[in-house]
Short mmCIF file of C-alpha atoms and ligand atoms in Angstrom, two decimals:
data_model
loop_
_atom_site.label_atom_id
_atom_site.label_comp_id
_atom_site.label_asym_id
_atom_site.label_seq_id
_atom_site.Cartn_x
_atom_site.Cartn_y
_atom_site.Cartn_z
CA UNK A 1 -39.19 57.18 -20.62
CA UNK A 2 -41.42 59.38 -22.42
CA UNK A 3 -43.93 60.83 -19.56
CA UNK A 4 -44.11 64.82 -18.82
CA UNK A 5 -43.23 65.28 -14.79
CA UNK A 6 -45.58 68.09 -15.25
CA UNK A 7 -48.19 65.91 -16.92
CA UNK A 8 -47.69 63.62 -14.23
CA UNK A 9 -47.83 66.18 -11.10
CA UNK A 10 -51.32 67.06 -12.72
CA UNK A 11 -52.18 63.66 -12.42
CA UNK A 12 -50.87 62.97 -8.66
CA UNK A 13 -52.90 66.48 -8.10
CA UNK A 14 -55.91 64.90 -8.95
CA UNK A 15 -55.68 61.52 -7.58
CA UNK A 16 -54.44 63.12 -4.49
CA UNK A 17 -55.64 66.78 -4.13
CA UNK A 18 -53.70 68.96 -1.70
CA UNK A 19 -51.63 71.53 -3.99
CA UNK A 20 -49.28 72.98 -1.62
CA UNK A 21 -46.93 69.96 -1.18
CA UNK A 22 -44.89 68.77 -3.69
CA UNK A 23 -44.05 65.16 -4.66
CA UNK A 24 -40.98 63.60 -5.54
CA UNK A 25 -40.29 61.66 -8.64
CA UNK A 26 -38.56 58.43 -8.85
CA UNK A 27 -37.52 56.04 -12.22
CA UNK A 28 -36.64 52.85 -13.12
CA UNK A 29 -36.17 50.90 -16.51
CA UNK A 30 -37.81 47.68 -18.08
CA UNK A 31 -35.15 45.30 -19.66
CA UNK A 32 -33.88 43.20 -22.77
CA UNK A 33 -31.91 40.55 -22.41
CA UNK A 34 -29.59 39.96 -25.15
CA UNK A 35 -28.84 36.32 -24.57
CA UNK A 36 -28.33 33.89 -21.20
CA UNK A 37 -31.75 33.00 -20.99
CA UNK A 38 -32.64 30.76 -18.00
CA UNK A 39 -29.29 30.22 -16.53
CA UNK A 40 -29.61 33.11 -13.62
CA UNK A 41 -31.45 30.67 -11.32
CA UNK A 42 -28.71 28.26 -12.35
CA UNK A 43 -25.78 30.47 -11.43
CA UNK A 44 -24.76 31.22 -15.08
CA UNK A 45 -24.03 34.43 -16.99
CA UNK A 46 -26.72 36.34 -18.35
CA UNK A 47 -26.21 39.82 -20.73
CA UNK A 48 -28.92 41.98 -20.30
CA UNK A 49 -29.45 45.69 -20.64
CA UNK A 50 -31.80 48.72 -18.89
CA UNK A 51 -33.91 50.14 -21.36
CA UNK A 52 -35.68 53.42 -22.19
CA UNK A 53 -39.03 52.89 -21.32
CA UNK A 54 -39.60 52.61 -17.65
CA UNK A 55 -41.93 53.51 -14.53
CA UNK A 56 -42.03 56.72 -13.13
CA UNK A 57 -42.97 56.73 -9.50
CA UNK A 58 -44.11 59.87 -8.20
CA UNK A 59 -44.84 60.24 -4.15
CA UNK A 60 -45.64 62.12 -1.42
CA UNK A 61 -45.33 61.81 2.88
CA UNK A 62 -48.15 62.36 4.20
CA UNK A 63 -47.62 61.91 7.72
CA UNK A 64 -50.99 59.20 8.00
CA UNK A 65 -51.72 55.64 8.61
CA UNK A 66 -52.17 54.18 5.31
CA UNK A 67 -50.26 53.84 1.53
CA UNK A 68 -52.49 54.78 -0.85
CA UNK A 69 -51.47 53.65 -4.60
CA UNK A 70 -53.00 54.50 -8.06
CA UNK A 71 -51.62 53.83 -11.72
CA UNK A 72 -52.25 55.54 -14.30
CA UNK A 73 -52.08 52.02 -16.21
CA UNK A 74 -54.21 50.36 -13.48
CA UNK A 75 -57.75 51.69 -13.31
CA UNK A 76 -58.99 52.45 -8.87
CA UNK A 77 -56.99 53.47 -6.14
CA UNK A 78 -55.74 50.82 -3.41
CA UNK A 79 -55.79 51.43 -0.11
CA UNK A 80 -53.17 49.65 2.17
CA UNK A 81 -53.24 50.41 5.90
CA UNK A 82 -49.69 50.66 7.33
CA UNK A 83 -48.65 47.61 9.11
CA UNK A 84 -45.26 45.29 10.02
CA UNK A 85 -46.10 42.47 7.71
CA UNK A 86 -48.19 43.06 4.91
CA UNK A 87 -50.27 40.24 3.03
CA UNK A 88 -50.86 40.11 -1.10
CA UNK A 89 -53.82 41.23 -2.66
CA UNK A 90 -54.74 38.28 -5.65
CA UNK A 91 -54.29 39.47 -8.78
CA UNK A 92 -53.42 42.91 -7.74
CA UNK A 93 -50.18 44.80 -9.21
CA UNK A 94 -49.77 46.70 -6.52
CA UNK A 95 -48.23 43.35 -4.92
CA UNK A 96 -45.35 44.91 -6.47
CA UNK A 97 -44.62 47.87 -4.61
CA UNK A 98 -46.33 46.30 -1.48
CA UNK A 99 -44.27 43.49 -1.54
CA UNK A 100 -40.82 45.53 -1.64
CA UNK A 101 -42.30 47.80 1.17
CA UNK A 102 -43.16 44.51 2.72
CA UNK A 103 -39.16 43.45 2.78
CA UNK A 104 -38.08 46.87 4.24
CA UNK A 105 -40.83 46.07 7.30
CA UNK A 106 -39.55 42.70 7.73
CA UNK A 107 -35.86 44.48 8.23
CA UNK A 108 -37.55 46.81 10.46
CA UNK A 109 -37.94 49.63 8.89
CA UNK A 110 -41.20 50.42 8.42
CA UNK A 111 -43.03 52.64 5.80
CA UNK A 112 -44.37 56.22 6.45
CA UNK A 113 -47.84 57.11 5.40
CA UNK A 114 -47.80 57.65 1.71
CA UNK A 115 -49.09 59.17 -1.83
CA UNK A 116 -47.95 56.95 -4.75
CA UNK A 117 -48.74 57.26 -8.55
CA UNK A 118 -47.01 55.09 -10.82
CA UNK A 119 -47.06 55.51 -14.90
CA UNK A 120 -45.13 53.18 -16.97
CA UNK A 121 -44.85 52.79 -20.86
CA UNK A 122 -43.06 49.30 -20.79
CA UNK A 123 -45.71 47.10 -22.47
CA UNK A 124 -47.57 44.56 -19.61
CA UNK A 125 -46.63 41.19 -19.53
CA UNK A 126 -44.25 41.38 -22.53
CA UNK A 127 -41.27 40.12 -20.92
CA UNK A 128 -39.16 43.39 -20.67
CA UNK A 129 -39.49 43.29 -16.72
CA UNK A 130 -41.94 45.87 -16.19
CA UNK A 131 -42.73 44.33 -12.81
CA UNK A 132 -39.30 44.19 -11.40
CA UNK A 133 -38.88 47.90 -12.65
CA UNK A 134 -42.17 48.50 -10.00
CA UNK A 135 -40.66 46.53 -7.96
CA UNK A 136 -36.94 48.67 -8.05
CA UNK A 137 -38.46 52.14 -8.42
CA UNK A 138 -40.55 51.49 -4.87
CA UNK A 139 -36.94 50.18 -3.58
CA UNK A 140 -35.04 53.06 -4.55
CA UNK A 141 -37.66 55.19 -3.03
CA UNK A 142 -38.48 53.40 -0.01
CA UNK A 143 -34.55 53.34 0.57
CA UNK A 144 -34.32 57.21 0.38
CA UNK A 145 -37.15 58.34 2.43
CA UNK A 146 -36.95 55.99 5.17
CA UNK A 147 -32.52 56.61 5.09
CA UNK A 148 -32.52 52.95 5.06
CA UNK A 149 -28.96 53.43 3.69
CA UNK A 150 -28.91 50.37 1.50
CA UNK A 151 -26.69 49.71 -1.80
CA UNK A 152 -28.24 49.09 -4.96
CA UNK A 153 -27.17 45.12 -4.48
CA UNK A 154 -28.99 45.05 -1.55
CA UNK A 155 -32.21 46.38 -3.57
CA UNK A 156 -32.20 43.79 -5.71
CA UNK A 157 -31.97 41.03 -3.81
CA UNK A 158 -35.43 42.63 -2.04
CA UNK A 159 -37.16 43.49 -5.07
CA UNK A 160 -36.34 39.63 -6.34
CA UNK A 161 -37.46 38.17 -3.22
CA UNK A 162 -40.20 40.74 -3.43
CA UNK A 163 -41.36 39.08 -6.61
CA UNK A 164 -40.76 35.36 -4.92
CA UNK A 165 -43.19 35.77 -2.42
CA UNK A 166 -45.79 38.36 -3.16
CA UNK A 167 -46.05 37.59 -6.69
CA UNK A 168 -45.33 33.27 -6.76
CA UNK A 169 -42.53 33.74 -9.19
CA UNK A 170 -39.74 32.22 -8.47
CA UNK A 171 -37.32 34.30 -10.96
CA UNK A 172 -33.90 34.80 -10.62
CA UNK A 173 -31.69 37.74 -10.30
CA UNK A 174 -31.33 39.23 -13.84
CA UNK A 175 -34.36 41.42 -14.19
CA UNK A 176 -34.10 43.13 -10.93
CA UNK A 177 -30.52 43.58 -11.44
CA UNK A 178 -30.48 44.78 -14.74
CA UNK A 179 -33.16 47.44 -13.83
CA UNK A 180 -31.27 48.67 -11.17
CA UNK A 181 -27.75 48.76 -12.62
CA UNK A 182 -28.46 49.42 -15.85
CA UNK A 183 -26.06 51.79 -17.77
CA UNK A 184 -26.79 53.98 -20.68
CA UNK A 185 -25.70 52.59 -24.41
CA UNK A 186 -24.08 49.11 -22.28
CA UNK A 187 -24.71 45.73 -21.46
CA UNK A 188 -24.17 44.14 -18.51
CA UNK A 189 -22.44 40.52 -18.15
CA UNK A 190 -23.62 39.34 -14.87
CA UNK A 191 -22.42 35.71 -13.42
CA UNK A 192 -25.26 35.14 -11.21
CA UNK A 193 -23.20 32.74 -8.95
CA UNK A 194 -21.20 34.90 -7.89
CA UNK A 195 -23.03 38.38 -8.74
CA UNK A 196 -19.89 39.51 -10.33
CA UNK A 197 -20.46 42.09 -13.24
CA UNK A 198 -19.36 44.31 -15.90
CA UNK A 199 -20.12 46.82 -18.61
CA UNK A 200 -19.82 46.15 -22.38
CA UNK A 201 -20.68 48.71 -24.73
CA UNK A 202 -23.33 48.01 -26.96
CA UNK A 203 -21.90 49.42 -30.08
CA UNK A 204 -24.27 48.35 -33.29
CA UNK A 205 -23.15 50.52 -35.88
CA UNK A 206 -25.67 50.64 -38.50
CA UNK A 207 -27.64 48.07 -37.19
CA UNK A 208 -30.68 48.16 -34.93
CA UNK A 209 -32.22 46.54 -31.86
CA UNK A 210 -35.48 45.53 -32.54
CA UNK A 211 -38.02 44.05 -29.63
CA UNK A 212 -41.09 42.23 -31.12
CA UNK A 213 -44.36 42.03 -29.02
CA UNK A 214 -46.03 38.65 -29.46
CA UNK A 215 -49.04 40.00 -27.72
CA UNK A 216 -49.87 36.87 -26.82
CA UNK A 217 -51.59 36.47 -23.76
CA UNK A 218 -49.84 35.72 -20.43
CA UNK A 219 -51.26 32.31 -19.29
CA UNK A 220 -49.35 29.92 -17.35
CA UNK A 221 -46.37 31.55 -17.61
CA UNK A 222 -45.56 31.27 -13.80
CA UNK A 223 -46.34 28.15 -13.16
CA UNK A 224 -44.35 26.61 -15.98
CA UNK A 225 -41.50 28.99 -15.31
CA UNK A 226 -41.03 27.57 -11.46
CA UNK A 227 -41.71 24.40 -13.56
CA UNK A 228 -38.74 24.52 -15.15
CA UNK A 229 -36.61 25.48 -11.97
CA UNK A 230 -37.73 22.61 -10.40
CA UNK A 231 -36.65 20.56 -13.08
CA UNK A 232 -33.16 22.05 -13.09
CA UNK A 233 -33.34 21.56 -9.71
CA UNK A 234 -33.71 18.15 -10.52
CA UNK A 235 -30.63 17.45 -12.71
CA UNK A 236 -28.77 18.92 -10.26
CA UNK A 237 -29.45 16.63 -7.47
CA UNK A 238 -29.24 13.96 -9.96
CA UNK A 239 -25.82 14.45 -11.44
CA UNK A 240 -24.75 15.63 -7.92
CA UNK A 241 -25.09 11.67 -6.57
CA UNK A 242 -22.20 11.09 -8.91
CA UNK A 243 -20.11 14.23 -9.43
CA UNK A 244 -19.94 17.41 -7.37
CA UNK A 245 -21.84 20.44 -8.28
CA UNK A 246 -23.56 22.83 -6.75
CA UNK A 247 -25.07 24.22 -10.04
CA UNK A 248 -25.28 23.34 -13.71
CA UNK A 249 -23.12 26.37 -14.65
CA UNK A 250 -20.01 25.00 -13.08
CA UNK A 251 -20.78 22.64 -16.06
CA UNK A 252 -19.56 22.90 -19.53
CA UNK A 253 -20.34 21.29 -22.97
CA UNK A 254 -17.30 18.84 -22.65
CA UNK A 255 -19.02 17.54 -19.32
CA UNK A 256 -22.34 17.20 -21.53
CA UNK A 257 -22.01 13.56 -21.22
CA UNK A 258 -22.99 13.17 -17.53
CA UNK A 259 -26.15 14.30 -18.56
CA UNK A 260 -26.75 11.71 -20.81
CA UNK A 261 -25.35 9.07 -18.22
CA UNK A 262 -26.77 10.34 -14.65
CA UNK A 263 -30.16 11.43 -16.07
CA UNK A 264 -32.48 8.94 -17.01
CA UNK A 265 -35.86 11.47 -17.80
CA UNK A 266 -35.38 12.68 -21.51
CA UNK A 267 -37.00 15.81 -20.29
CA UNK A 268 -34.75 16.75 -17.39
CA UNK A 269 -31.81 15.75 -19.57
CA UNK A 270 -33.17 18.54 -22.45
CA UNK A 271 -33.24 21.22 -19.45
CA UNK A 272 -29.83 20.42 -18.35
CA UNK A 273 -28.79 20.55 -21.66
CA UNK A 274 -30.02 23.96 -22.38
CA UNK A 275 -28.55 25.37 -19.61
CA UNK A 276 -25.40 23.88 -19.96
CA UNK A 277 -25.34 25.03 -23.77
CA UNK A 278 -26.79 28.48 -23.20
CA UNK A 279 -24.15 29.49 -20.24
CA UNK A 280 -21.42 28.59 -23.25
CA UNK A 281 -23.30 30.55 -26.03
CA UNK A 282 -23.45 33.69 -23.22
CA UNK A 283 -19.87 33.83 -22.57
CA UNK A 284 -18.75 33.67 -26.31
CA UNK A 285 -21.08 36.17 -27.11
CA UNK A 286 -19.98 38.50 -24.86
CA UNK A 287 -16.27 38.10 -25.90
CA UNK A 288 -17.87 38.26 -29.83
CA UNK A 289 -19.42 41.79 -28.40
CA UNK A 290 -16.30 42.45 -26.90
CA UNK A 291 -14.47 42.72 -30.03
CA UNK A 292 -17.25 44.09 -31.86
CA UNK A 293 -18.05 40.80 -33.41
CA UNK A 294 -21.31 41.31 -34.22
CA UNK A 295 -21.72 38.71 -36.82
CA UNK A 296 -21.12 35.81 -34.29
CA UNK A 297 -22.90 37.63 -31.65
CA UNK A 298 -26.02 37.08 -34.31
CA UNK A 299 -25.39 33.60 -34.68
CA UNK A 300 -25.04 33.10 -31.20
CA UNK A 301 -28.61 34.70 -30.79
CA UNK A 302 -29.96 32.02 -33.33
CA UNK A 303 -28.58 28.93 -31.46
CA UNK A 304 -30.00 30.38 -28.25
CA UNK A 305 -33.50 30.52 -29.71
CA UNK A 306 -32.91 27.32 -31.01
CA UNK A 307 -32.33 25.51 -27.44
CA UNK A 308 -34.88 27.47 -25.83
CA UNK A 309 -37.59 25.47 -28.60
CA UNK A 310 -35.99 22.50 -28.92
CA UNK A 311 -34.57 21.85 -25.08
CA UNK A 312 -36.03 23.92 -22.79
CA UNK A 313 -39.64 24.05 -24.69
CA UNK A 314 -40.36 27.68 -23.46
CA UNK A 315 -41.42 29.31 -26.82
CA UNK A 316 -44.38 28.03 -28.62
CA UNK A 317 -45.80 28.99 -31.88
CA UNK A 318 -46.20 32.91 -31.68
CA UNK A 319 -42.24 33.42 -30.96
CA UNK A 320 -41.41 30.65 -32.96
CA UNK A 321 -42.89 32.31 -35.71
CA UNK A 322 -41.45 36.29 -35.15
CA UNK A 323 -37.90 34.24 -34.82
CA UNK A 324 -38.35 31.72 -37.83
CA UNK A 325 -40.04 34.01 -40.35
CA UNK A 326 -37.53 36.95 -39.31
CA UNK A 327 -34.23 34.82 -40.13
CA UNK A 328 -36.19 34.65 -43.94
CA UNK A 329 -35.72 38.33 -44.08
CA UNK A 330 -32.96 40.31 -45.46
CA UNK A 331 -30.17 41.98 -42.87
CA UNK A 332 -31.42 39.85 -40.01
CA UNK A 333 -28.22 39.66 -38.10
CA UNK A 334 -29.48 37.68 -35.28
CA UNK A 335 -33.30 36.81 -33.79
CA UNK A 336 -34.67 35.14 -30.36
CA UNK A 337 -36.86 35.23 -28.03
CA UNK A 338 -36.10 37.17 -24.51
CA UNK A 339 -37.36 36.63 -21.35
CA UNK A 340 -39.13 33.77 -19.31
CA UNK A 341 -40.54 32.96 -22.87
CA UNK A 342 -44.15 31.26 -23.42
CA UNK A 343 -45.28 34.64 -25.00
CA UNK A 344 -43.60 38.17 -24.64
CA UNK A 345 -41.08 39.33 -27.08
CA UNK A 346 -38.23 38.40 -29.50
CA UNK A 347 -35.07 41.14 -29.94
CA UNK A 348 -33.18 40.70 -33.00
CA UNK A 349 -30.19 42.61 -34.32
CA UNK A 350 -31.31 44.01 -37.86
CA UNK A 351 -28.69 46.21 -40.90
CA UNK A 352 -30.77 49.99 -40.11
CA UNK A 353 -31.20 49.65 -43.88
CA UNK A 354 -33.68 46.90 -43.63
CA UNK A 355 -35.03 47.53 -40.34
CA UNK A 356 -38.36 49.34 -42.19
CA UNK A 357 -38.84 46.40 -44.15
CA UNK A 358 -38.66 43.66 -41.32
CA UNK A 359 -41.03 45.46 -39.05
CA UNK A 360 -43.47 45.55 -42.50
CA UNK A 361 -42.91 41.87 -43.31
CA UNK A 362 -42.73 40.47 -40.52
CA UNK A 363 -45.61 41.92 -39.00
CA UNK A 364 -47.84 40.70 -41.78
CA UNK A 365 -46.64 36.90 -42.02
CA UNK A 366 -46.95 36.98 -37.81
CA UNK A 367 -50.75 38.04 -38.39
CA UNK A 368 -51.28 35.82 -41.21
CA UNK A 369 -49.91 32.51 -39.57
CA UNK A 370 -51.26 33.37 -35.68
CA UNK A 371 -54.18 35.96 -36.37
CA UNK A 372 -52.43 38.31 -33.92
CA UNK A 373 -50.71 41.52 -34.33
CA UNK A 374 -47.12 42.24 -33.43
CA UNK A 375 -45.94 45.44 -31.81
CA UNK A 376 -42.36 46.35 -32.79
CA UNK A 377 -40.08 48.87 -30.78
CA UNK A 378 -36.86 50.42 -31.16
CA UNK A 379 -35.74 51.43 -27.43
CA UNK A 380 -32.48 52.98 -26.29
CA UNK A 381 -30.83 51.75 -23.88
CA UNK A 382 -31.20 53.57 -20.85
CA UNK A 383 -29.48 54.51 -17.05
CA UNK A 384 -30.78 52.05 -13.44
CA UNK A 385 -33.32 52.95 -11.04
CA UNK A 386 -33.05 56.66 -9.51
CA UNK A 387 -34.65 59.71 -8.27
CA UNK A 388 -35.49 62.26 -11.04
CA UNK A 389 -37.10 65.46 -9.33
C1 GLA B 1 -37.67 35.91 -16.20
C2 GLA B 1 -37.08 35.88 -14.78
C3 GLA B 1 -35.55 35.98 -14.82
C4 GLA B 1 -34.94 34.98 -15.79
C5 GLA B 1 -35.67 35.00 -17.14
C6 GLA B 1 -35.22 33.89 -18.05
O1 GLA B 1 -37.45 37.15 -16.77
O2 GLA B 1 -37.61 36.91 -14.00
O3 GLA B 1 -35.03 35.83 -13.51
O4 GLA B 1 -34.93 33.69 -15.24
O5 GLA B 1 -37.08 34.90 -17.00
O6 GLA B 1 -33.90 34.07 -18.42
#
């Protein structure tokens, strides 16, 4: 995270007024996930890691009846009065931080009058979880100045429900989790079943991480996301007439053939598939990390992107494009799309050598072929969700 705190105290002075009490400042991290895409809601393993771009929060008690809440990425102050059950605002982002201060009233604990500014430099809508890290910054805060004395677990599981009801998405643990346990230079191996974790050090060498914006715009991407739960949904309670499972993670690729006999829709059967595939692909990479494999890890990346076009039908032609056309280039170690998908961003593993030269090339082709422009970024990875100041 870029932002000056002093920059940003200016800026909550002006919003705000009233010089003689200072805020405090809290943080939290977008995302990347380096492969496991889709299998969180299906109890699988994902590999994710916190980022350096993130959302500053900076707030202030102020001893009155209502939240107020401005962005400095968000044009006009909202006003929420302070209640035990708050309701969301349509098509407002502060259903973010409402709707975590929303699951700390429905535990009882109820929010103080308040001063909030948020600033964030994770890109809108590109996949890299810059709502969950809203969403994890107001938890860590709302945590400390209400001594609600929760762990960081606990957080998670409130931001993500957080995001279930106020915002309609039905999304999984990773993003939440990854923003608040994120460790610097590390990925994190999560199984989602049983929320069981560990670091791995993300050593590239003389390679980079890359993160291509599509800049496409967000359409649908909610709707066909719970979409596809419900359809894994599906092949669960399918296969589960004839076999016991709870999930399609406690499935492997040597039990890919009760797909093919207990589900009769092609398109279910592609989902279950993908799953099944990508929970395989997640755990070898990780062991390929591991032992500082990186080669494999790269190839695992490919086959990822692969099922998430051909089975699970989340990409479409703008990441499709960044993925394909980036393989063509030279010291492209790996390339896929991250995220829900439908839009947002590809990361790919690139030799630092040729890093210059895929950002150049590939952002021409990506204009030529879908008349939009790419935005390319070369993050660190970063610490969770904490106070700063
Ligand atoms: C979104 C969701 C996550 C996860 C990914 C796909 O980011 O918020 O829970 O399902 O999509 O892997």
């Amino acid at each position: 995270m870029k932002a000056d705190p002093d920059l940003l105290r200016e800026e909550f002075f002006k919003a705000y007024g009233d010089r003689a009490a200072d805020p405090v400042f809290f943080y939290s991290p977008g995302r990347v996930n380096l492969i496991g895409e889709h299998t969180d809601y299906n109890g699988g393993y994902v590999f994710p890691c916190a980022l350096d771009l993130g959302t500053v929060m900076v707030l202030r008690l102020t001893g009155g009846t209502k939240i107020r809440l401005n962005s400095l990425n968000f044009p006009g102050e909202v006003e929420v009065p302070l209640s035990s059950a708050y309701t969301p605002l349509p098509g407002s982002w502060t259903n973010y931080p409402v709707g975590v201060i929303n699951e700390f009233a429905l535990k009882g604990i109820a929010a103080p009058g308040l001063e909030l500014l948020f600033y964030g430099d994770i890109p809108n809508g590109a996949g890299l979880s810059s709502s969950a890290s809203i969403e994890m910054v107001t938890a860590v805060a709302m945590n400390e100045i209400t001594g609600a004395g929760s762990g960081m677990m606990e957080l998670v599981r409130m931001s993500q429900k957080a995001e279930n009801v106020f915002a309609g998405m039905n999304c999984g643990i990773m993003d939440q989790f990854a923003v608040g346990f994120g460790k610097k230079d590390h990925a994190i191996s999560l199984d989602c079943d049983t929320l069981e974790y560990r670091y791995a050090p993300l050593i590239l060498g003389d390679r980079r991480l890359i993160i291509t914006n599509t800049n496409k715009r967000r359409g649908l991407t909610d709707s066909k996301y719970n979409e596809r739960r419900s359809e894994c949904e599906r092949a669960v309670e399918l296969i589960s007439m004839h076999h016991p499972v709870r999930n399609l993670s406690q499935l492997t690729v040597d039990d890919l053939w009760m797909i093919e006999k207990y589900i009769d829709s092609p398109v279910i059967r592609k989902r279950a598939r993908h799953v099944i595939t990508e929970n395989g692909r997640t755990l070898d990479a990780i062991t390929a990390l591991e032992k500082n494999d990186i080669a494999t890890f790269g190839r695992l990346m490919n086959e990822s992107h692969d099922s998430l076009s051909a089975d699970y039908e989340v990409t479409g032609i703008e990441l499709d494009t960044l993925v394909y056309e980036g393989r063509k280039l030279p010291g492209v170690i790996g390339t896929r799309m991250t995220g829900a998908g439908f839009g947002g961003c590809t990361v790919s593993i690139v030799e630092s050598p040729h890093a210059d030269e895929f950002v150049k090339r590939l952002g021409e082709v990506y204009t030529t072929k879908t008349g939009l422009r790419a935005d390319f970024y070369m993050p660190g990875i970063g610490d969770g969700a904490r106070r700063i100041v």
